[in-house]
mmCIF file of C-alpha atoms in Angstrom:
data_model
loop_
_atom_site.group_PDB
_atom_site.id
_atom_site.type_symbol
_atom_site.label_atom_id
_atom_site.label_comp_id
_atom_site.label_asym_id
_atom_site.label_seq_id
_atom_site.Cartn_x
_atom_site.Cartn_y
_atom_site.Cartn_z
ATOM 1 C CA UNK O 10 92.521 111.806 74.711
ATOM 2 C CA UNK O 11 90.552 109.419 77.213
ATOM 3 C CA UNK O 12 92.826 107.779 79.656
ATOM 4 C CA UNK O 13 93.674 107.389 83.332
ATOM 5 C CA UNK O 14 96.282 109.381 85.035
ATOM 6 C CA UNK O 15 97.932 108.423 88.354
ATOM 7 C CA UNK O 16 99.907 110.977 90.587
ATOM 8 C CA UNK O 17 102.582 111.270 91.477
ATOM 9 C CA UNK O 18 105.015 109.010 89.602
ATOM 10 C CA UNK O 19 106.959 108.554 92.456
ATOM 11 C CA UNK O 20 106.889 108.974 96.074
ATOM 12 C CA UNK O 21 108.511 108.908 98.733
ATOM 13 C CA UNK O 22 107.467 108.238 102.398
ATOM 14 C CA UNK O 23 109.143 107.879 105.802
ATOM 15 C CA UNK O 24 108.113 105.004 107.663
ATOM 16 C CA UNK O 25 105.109 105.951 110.186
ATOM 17 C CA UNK O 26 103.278 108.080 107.443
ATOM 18 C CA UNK O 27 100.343 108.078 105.296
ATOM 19 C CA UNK O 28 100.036 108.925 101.440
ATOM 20 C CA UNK O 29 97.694 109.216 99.186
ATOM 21 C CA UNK O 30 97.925 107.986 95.714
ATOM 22 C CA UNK O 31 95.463 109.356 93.253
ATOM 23 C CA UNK O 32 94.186 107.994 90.351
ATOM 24 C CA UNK O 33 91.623 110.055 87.510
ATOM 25 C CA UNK O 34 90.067 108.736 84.768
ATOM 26 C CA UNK O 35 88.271 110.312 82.071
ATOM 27 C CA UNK O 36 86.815 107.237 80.473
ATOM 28 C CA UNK O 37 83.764 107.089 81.534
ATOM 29 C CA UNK O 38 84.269 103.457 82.955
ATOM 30 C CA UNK O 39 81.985 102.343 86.060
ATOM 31 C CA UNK O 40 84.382 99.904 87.830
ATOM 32 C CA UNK O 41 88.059 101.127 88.779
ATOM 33 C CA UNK O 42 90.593 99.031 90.731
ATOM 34 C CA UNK O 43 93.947 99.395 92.640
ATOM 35 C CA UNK O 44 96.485 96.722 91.959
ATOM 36 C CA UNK O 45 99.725 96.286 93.553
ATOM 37 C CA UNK O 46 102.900 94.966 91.794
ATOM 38 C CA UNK O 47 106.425 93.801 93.548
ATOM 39 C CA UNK O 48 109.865 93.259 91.670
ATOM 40 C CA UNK O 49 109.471 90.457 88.897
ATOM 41 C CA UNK O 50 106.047 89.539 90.205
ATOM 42 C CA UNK O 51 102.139 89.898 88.859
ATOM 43 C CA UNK O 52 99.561 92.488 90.104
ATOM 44 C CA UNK O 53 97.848 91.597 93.147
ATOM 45 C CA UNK O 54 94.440 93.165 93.981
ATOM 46 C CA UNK O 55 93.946 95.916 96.416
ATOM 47 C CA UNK O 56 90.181 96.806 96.517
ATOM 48 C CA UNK O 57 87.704 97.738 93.792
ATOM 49 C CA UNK O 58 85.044 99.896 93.170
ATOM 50 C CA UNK O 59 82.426 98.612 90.707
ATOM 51 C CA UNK O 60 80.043 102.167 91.319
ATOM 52 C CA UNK O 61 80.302 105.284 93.090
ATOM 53 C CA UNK O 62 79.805 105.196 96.768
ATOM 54 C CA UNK O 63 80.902 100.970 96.573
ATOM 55 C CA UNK O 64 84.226 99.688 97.290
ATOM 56 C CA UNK O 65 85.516 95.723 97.796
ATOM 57 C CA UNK O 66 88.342 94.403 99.366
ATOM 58 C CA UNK O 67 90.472 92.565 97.023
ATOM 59 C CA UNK O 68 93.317 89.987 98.380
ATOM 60 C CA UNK O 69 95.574 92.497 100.227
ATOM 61 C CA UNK O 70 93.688 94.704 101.111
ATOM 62 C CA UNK O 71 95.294 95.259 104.741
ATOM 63 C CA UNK O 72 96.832 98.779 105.702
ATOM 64 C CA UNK O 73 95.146 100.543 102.726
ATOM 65 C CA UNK O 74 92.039 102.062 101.915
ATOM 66 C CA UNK O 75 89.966 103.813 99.330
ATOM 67 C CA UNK O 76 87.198 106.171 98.894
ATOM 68 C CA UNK O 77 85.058 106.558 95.783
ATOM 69 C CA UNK O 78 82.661 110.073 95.897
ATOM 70 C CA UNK O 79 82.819 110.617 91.762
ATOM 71 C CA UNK O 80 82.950 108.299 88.707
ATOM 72 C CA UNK O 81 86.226 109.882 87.694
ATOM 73 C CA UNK O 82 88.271 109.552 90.898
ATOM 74 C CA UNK O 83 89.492 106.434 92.985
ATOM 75 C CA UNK O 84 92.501 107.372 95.569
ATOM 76 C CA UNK O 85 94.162 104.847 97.437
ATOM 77 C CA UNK O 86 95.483 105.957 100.908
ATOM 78 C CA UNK O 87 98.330 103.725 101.747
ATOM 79 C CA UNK O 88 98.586 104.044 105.967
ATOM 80 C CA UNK O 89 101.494 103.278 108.477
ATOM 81 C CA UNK O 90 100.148 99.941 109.285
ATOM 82 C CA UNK O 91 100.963 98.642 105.825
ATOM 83 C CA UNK O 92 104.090 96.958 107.095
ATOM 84 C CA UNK O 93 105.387 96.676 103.728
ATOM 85 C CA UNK O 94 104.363 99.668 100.854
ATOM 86 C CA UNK O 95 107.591 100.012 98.813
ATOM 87 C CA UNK O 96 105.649 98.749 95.629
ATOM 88 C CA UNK O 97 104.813 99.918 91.898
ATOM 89 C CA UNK O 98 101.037 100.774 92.264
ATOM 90 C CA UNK O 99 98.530 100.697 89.278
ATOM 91 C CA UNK O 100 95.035 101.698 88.817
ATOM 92 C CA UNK O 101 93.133 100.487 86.229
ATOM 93 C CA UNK O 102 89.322 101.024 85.128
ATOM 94 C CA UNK O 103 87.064 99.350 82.656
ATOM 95 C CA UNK O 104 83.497 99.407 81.552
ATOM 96 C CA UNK O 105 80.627 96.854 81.884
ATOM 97 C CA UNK O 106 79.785 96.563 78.652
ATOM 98 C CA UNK O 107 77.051 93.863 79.583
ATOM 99 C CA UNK O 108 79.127 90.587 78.440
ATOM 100 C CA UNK O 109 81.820 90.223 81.461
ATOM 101 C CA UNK O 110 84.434 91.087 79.133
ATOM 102 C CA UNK O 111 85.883 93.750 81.442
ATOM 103 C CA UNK O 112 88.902 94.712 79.333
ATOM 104 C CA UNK O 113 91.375 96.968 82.030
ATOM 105 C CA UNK O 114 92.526 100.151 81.018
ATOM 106 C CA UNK O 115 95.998 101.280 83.086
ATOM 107 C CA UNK O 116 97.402 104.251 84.504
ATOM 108 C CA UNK O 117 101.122 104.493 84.178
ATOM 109 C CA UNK O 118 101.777 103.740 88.032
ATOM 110 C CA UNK O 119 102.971 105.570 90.912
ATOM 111 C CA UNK O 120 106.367 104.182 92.397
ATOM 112 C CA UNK O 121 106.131 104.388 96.483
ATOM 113 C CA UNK O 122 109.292 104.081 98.425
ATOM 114 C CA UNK O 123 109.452 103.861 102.038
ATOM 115 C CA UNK O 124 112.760 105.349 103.739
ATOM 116 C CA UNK F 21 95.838 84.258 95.536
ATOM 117 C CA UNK F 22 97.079 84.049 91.828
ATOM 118 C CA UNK F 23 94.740 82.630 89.287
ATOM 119 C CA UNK F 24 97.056 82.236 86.386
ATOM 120 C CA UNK F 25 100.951 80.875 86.522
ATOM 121 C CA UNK F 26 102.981 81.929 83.511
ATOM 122 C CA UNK F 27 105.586 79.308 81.704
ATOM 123 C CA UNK F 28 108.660 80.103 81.486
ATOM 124 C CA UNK F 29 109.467 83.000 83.690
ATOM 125 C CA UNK F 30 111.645 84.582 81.373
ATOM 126 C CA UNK F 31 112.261 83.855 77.770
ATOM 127 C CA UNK F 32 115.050 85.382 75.792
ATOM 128 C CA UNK F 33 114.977 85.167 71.512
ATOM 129 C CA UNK F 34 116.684 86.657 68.445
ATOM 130 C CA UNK F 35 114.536 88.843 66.233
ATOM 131 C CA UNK F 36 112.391 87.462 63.842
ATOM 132 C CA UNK F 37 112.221 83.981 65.900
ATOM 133 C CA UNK F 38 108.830 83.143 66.963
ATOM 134 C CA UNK F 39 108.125 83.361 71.193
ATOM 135 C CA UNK F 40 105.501 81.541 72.841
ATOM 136 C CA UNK F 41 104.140 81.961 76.374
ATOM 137 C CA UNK F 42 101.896 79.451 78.352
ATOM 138 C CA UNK F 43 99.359 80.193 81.344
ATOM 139 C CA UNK F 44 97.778 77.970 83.085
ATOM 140 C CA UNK F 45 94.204 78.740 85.419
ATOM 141 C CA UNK F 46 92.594 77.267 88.067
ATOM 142 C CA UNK F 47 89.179 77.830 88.313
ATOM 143 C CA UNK F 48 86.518 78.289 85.590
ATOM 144 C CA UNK F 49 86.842 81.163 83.245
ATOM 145 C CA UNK F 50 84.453 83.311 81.431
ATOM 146 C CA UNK F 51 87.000 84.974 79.635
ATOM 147 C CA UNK F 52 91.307 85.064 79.543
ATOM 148 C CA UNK F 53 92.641 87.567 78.514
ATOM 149 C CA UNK F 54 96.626 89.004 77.659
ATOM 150 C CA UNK F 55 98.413 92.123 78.755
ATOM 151 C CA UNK F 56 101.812 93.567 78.030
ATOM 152 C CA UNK F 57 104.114 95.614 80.386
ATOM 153 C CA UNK F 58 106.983 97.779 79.219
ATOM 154 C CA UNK F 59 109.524 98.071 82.158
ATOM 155 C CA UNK F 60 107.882 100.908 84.713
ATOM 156 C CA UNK F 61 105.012 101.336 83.201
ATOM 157 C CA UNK F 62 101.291 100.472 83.231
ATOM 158 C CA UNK F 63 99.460 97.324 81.279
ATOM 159 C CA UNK F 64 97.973 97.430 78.101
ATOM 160 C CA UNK F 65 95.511 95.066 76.829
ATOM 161 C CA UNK F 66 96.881 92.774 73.705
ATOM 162 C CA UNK F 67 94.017 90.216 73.367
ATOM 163 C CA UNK F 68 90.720 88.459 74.949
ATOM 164 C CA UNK F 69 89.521 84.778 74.067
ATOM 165 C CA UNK F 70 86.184 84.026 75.517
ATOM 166 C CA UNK F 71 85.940 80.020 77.206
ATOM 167 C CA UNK F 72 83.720 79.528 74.253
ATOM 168 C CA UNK F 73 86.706 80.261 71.846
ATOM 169 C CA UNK F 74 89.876 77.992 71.007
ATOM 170 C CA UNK F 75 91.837 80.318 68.822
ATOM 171 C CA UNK F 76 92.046 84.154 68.293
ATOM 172 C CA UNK F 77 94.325 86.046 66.133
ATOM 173 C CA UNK F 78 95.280 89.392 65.899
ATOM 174 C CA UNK F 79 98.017 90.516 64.399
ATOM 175 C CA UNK F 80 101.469 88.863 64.981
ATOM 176 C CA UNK F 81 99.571 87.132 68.444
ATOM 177 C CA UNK F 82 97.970 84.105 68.217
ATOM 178 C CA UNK F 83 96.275 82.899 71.313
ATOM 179 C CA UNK F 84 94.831 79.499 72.088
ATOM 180 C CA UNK F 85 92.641 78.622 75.017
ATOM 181 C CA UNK F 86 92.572 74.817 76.239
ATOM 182 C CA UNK F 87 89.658 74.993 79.117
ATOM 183 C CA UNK F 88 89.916 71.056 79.608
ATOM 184 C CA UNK F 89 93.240 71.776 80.521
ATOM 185 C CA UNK F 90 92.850 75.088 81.632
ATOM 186 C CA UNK F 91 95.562 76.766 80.073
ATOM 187 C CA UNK F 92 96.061 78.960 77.382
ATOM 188 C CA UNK F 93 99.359 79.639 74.914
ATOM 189 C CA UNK F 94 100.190 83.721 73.124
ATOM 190 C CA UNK F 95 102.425 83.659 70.326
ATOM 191 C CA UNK F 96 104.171 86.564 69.162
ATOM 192 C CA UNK F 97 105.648 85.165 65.598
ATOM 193 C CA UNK F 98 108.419 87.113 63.329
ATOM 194 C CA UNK F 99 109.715 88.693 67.284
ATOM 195 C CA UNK F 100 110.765 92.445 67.189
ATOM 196 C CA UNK F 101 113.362 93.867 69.211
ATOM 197 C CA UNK F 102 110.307 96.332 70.573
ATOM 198 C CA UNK F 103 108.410 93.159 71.487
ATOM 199 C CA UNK F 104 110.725 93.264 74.910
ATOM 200 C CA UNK F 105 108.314 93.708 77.513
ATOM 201 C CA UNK F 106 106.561 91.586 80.481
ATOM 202 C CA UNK F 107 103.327 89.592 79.207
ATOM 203 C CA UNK F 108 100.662 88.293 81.832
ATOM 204 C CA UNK F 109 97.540 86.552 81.410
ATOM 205 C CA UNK F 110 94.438 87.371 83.989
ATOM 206 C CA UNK F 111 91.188 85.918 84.176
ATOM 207 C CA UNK F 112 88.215 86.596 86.123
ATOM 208 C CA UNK F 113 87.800 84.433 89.577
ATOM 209 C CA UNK F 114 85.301 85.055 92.240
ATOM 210 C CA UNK F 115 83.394 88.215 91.975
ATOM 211 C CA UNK F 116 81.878 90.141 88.992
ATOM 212 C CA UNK F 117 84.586 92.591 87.290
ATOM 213 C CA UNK F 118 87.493 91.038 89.369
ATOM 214 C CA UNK F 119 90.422 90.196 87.313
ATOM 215 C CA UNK F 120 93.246 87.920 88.952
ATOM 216 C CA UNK F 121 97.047 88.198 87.171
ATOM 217 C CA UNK F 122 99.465 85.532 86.920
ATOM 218 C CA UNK F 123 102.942 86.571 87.572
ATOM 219 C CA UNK F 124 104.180 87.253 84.128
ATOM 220 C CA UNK F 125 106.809 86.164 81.579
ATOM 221 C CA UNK F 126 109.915 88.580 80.883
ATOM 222 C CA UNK F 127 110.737 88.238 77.007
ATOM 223 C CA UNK F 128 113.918 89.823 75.720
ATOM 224 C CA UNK F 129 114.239 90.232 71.954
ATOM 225 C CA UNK F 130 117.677 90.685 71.069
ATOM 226 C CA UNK F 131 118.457 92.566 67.694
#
């Protein structure tokens, strides 16, 4: 079955450290994106990749970055000057299909908790 | 920045009532589309309506789109208990393949 898969589920980090969330798809998709998400609120954008080898920022883009060397894989590194990462982190990917519809396909998350 | 505010926050029904969600945008829209979130996990896509479009169907949803007043209504009619879930809208702002979320509505469906 196509889909994306993030790892881990959950994490946990003590304050001063870097992590690295990865995400995988195996859709095929050109464009892949890292949202954020806090308690009862939307998704805000991280960065996004729309080919390999390209990355944007996205809104909050500030103490994170990303890297994108294959179709398939786009890990977000979350670094100690994020002053706040507890957060529910999604990826998501989708395809160009030509018409700007860019339907997002979404990983289950990965659940970062800072002690 | 958010593109899309949900209305109401949180909405909380019997079973087989009908619930509707509103969402309005601020900027011009190609597309709006809907997503559903079970608690702790990822999105999943429910519908698209094109600015082009008024109505789509699909299903039990019915969405409208209402680009002079840039806002746009999902109904979920005959509500299930498994309908319980978070429901955003997101349309694209700014740059190509950039979709902006609104900050949801938490329906509860109560057998």
């Amino acid at each position: 079955d196509g889909g994306i898969t993030q790892s881990p589920k959950y994490l946990f980090r003590k304050e001063g450290q870097n992590v690295t969330l990865s995400c995988e798809q195996n859709l095929n998709h050109d464009a892949m994106y890292w949202y954020r998400q806090d308690p009862g609120q939307g998704l805000r954008l991280i960065y996004y990749s729309q080919i390999v080898n390209d990355f944007q920022k996205g809104d909050i883009a500030e103490g994170y970055s990303v890297s994108r060397e294959k179709k398939e894989s786009f890990p977000l590194t979350v670094t100690s000057a994020q002053k706040n990462p507890t957060a529910f982190y999604l990826c998501a990917s989708s395809h160009d299909n030509g018409t700007g519809a860019n339907v997002l396909t979404f990983g289950a998350g990965s659940r970062l908790t800072v002690l | 920045s958010q593109q899309g505010e949900e209305d109401p926050q949180a909405l909380s029904i019997q079973e087989g009532e009908n619930a509707t969600m509103n969402c309005s945008y601020k900027t011009s829209i190609n597309n709006l589309q809907w997503y559903r979130q079970n608690s702790g996990r990822g999105l999943v896509h429910l519908i698209l309506i094109r600015s082009n479009e008024r109505e789509k169907h699909s299903g039990r949803l019915r969405v409208t789109l209402d680009t002079s007043k840039k806002s746009s209504s999902l109904l979920i009619t005959a509500s299930r208990a498994a309908d319980t879930a978070s429901y955003f809208c997101a349309s694209r702002a700014g740059g190509y393949n950039k979709l902006i979320f609104g900050a949801g509505t938490r329906l509860a469906v109560h057998p």
